[in-house]
Coordinates of C-alpha atoms in Angstrom, one line a residue:
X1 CA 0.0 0.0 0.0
X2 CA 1.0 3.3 -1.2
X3 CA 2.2 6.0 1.6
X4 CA 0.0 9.0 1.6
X5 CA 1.3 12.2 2.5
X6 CA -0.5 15.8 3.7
X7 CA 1.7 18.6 2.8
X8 CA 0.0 21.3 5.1
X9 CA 1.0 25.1 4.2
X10 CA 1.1 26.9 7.3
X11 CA 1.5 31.0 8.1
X12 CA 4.9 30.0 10.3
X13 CA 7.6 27.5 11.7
X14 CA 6.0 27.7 14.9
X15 CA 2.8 26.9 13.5
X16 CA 4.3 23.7 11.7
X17 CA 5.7 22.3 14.9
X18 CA 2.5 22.6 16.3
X19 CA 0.6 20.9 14.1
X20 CA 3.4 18.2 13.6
X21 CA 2.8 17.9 17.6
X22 CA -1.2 17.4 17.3
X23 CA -0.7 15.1 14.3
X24 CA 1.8 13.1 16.7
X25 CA -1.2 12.8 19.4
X26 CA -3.3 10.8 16.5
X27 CA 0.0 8.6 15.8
X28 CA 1.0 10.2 12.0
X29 CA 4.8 10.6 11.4
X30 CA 5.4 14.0 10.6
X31 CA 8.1 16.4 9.6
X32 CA 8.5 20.4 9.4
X33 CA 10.4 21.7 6.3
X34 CA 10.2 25.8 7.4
X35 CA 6.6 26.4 7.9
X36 CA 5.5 23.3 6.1
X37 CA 4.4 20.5 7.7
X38 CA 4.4 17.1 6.3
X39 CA 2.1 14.3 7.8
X40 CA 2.1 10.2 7.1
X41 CA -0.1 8.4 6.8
X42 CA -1.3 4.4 5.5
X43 CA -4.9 5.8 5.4
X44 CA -6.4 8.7 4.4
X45 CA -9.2 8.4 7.1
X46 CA -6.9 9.5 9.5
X47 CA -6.5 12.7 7.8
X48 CA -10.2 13.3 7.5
X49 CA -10.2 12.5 12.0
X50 CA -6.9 14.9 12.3
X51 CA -8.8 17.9 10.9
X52 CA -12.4 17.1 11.7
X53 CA -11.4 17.4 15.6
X54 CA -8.6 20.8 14.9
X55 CA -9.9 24.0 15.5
X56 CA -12.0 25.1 12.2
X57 CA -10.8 28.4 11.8
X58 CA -7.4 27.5 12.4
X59 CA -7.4 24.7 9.3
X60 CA -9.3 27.1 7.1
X61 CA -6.3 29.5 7.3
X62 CA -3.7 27.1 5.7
X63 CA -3.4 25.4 2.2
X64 CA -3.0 21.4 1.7
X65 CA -1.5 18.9 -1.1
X66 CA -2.8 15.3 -0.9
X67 CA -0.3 13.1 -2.4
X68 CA 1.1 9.1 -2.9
X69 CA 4.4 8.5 -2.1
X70 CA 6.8 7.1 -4.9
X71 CA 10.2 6.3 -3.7
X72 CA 11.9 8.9 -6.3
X73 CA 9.8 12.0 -4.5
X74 CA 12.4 14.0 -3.1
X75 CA 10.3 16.3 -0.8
X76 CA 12.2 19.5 -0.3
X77 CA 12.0 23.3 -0.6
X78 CA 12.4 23.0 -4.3
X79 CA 9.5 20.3 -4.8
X80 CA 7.3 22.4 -2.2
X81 CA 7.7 26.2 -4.2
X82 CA 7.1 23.8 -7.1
X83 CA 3.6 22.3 -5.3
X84 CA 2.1 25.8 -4.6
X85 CA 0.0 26.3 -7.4
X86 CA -1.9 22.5 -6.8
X87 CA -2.8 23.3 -3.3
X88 CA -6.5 23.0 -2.3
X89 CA -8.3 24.8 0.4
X90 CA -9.5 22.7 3.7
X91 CA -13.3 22.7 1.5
X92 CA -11.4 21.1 -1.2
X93 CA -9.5 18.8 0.8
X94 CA -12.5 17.4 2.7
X95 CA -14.2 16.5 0.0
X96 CA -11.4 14.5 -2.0
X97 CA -10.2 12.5 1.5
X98 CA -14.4 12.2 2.3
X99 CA -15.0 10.9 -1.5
X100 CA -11.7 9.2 -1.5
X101 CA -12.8 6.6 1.6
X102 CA -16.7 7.1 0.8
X103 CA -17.4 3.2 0.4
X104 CA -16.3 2.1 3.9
X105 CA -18.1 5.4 5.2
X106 CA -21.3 4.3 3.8
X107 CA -21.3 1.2 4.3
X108 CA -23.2 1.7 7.9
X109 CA -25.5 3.9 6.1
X110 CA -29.3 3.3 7.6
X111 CA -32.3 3.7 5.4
X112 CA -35.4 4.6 8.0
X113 CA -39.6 4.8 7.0
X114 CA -41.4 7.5 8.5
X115 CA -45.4 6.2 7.8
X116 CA -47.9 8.8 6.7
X117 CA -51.3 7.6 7.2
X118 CA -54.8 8.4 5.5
X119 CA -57.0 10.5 8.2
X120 CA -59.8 9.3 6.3
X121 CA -59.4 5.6 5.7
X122 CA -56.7 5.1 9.2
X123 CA -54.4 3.4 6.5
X124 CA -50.9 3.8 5.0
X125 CA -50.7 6.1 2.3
X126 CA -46.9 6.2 2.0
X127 CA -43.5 6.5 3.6
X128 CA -40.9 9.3 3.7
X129 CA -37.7 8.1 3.6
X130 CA -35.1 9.3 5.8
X131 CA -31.5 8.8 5.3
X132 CA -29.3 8.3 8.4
X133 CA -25.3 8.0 7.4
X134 CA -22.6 8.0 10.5
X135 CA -23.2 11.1 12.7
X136 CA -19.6 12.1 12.3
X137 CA -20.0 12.2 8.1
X138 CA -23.1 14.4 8.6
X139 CA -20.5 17.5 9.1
X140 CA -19.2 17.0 6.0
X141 CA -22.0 16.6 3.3
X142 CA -22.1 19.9 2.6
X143 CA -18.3 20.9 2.5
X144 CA -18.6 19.5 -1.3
X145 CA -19.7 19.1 -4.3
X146 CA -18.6 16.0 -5.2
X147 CA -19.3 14.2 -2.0
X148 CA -22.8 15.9 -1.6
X149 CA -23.3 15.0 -5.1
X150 CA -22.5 11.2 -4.3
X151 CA -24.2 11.4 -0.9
X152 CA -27.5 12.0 -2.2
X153 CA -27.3 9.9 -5.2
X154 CA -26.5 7.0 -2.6
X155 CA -29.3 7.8 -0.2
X156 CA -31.9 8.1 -2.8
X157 CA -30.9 4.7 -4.6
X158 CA -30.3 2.6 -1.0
X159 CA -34.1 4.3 -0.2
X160 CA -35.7 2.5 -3.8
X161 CA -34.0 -0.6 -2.9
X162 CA -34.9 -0.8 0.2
X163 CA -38.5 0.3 -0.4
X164 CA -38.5 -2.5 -2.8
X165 CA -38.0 -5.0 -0.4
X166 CA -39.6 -4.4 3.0
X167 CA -42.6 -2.0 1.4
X168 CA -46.0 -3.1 0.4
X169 CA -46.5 -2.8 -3.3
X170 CA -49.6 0.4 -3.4
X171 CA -48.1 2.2 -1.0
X172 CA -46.2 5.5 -1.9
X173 CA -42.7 6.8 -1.1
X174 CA -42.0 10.0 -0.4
X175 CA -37.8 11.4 -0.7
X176 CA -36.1 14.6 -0.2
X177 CA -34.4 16.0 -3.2
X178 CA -32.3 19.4 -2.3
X179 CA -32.2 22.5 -4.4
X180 CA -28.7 21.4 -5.4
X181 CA -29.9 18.5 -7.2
X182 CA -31.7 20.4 -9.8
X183 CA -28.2 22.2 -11.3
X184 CA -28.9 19.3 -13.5
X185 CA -32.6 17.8 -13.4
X186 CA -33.0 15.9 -16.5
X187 CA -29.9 14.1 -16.2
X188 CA -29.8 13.2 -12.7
X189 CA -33.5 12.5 -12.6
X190 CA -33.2 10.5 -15.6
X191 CA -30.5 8.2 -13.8
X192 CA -32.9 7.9 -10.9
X193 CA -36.2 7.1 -12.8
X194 CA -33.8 4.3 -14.4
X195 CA -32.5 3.4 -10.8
X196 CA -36.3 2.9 -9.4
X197 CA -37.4 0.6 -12.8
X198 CA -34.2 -1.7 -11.7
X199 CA -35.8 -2.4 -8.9
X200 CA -39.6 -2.6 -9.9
X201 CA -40.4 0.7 -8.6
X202 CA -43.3 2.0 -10.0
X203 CA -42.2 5.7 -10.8
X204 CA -46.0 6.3 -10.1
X205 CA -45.0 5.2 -6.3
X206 CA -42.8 8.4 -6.0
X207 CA -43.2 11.6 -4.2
X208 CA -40.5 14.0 -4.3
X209 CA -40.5 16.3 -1.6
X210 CA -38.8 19.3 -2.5
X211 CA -36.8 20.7 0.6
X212 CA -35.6 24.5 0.6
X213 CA -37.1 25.5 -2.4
X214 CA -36.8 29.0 -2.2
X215 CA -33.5 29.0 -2.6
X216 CA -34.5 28.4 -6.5
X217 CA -35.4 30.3 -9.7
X218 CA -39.1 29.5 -10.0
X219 CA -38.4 28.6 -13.8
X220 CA -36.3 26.3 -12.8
X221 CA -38.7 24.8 -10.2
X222 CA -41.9 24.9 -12.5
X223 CA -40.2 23.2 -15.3
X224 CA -39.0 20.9 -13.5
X225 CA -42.5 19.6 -11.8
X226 CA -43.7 19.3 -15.3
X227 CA -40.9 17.0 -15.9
X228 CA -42.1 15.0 -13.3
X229 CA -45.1 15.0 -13.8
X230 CA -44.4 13.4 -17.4
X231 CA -42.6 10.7 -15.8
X232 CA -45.9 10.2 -13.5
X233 CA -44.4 11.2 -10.5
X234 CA -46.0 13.0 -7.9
X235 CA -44.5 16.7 -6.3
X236 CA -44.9 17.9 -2.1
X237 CA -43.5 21.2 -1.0
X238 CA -42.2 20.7 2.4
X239 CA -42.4 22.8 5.5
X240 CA -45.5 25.0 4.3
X241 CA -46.4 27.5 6.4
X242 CA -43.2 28.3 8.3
X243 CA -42.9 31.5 6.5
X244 CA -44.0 33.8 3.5
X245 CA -42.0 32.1 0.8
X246 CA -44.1 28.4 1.5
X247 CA -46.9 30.6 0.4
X248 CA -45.7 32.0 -2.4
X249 CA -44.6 28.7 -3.8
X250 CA -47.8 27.0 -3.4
X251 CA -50.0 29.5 -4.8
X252 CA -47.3 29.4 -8.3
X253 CA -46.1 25.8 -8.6
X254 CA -49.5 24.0 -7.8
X255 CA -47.6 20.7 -6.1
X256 CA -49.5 17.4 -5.8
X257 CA -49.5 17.8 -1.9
X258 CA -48.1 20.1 0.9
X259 CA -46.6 19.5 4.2
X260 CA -47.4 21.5 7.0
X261 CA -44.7 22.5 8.8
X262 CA -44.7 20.5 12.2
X263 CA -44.4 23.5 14.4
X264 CA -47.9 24.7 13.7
X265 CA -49.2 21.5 14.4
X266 CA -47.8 21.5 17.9
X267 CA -50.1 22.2 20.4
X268 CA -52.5 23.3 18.0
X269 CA -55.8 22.3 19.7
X270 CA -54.7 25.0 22.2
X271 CA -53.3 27.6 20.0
X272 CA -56.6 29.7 18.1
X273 CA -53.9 31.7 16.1
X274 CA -52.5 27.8 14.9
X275 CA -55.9 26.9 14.0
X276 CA -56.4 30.0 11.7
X277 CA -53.4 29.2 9.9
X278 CA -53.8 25.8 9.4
X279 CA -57.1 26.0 8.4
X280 CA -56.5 28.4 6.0
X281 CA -53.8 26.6 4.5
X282 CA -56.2 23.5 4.3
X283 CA -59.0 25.2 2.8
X284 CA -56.3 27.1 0.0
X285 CA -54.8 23.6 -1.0
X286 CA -58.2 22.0 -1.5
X287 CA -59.3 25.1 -3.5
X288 CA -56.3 23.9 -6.3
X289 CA -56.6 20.1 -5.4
X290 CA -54.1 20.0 -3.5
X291 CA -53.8 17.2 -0.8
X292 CA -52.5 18.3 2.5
X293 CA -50.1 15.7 4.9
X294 CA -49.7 17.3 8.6
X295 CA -46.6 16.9 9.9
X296 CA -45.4 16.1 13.4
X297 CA -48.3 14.4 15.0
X298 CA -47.7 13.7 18.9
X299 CA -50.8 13.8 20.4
X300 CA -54.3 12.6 20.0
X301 CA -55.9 16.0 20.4
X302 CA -53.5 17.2 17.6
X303 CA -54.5 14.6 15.3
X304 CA -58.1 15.0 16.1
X305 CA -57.8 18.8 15.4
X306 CA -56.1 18.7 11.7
X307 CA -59.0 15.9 11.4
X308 CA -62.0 18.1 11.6
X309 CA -59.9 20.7 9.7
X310 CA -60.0 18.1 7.1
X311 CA -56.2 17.3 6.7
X312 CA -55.9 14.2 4.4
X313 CA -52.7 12.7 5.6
X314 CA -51.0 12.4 9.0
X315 CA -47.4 12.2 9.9
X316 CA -45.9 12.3 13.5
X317 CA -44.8 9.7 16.3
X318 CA -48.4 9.3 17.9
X319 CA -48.0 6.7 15.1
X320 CA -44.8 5.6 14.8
X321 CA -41.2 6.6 14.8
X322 CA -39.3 6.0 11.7
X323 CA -37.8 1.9 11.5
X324 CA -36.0 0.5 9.3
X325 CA -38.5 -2.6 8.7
X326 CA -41.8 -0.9 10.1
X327 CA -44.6 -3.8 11.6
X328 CA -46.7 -2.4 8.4
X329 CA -49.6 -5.1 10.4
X330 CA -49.3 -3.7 13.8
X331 CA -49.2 0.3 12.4
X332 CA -52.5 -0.2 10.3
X333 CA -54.3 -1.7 13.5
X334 CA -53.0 1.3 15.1
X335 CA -53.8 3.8 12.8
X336 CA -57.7 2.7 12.2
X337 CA -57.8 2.6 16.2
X338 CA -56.8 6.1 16.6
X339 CA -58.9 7.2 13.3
X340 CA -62.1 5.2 14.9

């Protein structure tokens, strides 16, 4: 196995030594050439734990080169002044070392099913699917592109399979797609559409939640629904109702269904100003035909509420929590008792 080396670009000597001490402390060999510091390594994971636990604003300050070790390197002043130019920033660096070791991180990657139920019927309308990699990853997902880009990709396709096996066959699946993954819609939705028909995933199964949605041009949102919407599947804006924007975008891009943002479900049976709101926002989305899933159901007089307001789904741990197999049997008994 190849050595790796971190060539770390510091402001000073005395910097160098101190970060050759720290790196000691996680047991890399290190050098200092002047105010560069030069840590060993087998494997690159111990880079990625090196700088994760380092002060942030002290790592952002310097510049890094990630290389193998060949015998003939030579690594001197004259190969460093040579190196400056390839030097990433600690963004850049992240993502190569996250991307370089991203099979092993993954691999404990957990796949959980958040039921939504029918308020009407006390059945199971669909799951959302909720991705859970290792907490310490979860840092990092956003550092960069490549590595978010991956991330997601993963998630969604570990979701289908998964759903595949363990869901029944009518009911739908709801997943999150960011605002980043429509730099490029038609491609990456294309590769996902052809992901879900692998595994015998009905297309006309799938609910994409669209999460932060404000952040985009509404062209860009409104063509891609119609894309969808080609493909047969189904559009929910998430988190309605937690500010203005939610209502703009529901009253321009016409979504399949809206989730209510979980905070003004909470308590609601004693909160009148809740009540308005929610009401409204029922009575809005029904205007256009728009179905409406409440969000964050804990208590039976919050489910009863968003009931009589005539809410057509239910989502919240009065329940169930999110599994990774869920007891579809025992969830349906539960559901029709609480609906009864």
């Amino acid at each position: 196995m190849a050595k790796k080396l971190l060539i770390v670009f510091t402001d000073s000597e005395d910097t160098a030594r101190t970060l050759s001490d720290v790196a000691s402390q996680y047991d890399l060999h290190s050098e200092v050439i002047s105010s560069v510091a030069l840590l060993f390594t087998d494997r690159e994971e111990d880079f990625l734990e090196l700088l994760l636990d380092m002060n942030k604003e002290t790592v952002k300050s310097f510049r890094y080169l990630l290389i193998k070790m060949d015998k003939d390197i030579k690594v001197d002043n004259s190969f460093l002044l040579k190196q400056v130019p390839h030097t990433l920033s600690i963004e850049e660096l992240i993502d190569r070392l996250i991307y370089g070791v991203i099979g092993d991180v993954f691999y404990e990657v957990r796949i959980l099913f958040h039921p939504i139920i029918d308020l009407k019927k006390g059945d199971i309308f669909a799951y959302e699917a909720l991705c859970r990699p290792p907490v310490k990853i979860t840092d990092l997902l956003k550092v960069g592109r490549s590595t978010s880009t991956y991330t997601e990709d993963f998630c969604r396709t570990k979701a289908i399979k998964e759903a595949s096996e363990k869901l029944e066959k009518d009911v739908k699946l709801f997943i999150n797609f960011h605002p980043g993954f429509l730099t490029d819609p038609f491609k990456n939705f294309g590769d996902f559409i052809s992901t879900a028909i692998s595994y015998n995933f009905k297309p006309s199964r799938i609910v994409i939640e669209l999460t932060e949605y404000e952040k985009l041009k509404l062209s860009s949102i409104r063509g891609f629904i119609n894309f969808l919407r080609e493909e047969g599947v189904k559009v929910a804006l998430d988190d309605v109702g937690s500010g203005y924007s939610g209502l703009f975008y529901l009253s321009e891009l016409k979504p399949d269904y809206i989730k209510i943002d979980m905070e003004l479900i909470r308590d609601i049976h004693k909160n009148n100003f809740k009540k308005v709101i929610v009401g409204h926002l029922i009575q809005m989305a029904h205007s256009e035909n728009i179905q409406v899933v409440c969000e964050g159901i804990e208590k039976k007089e919050e489910l009863e509420w968003v009931r009589y307001a005539g809410a057509d789904f239910g989502q919240g741990f009065l329940f169930a929590r999110p599994s990774p197999s869920p007891d579809q049997i025992a969830l349906k008994e539960l559901a029709k008792a609480l609906i009864k």
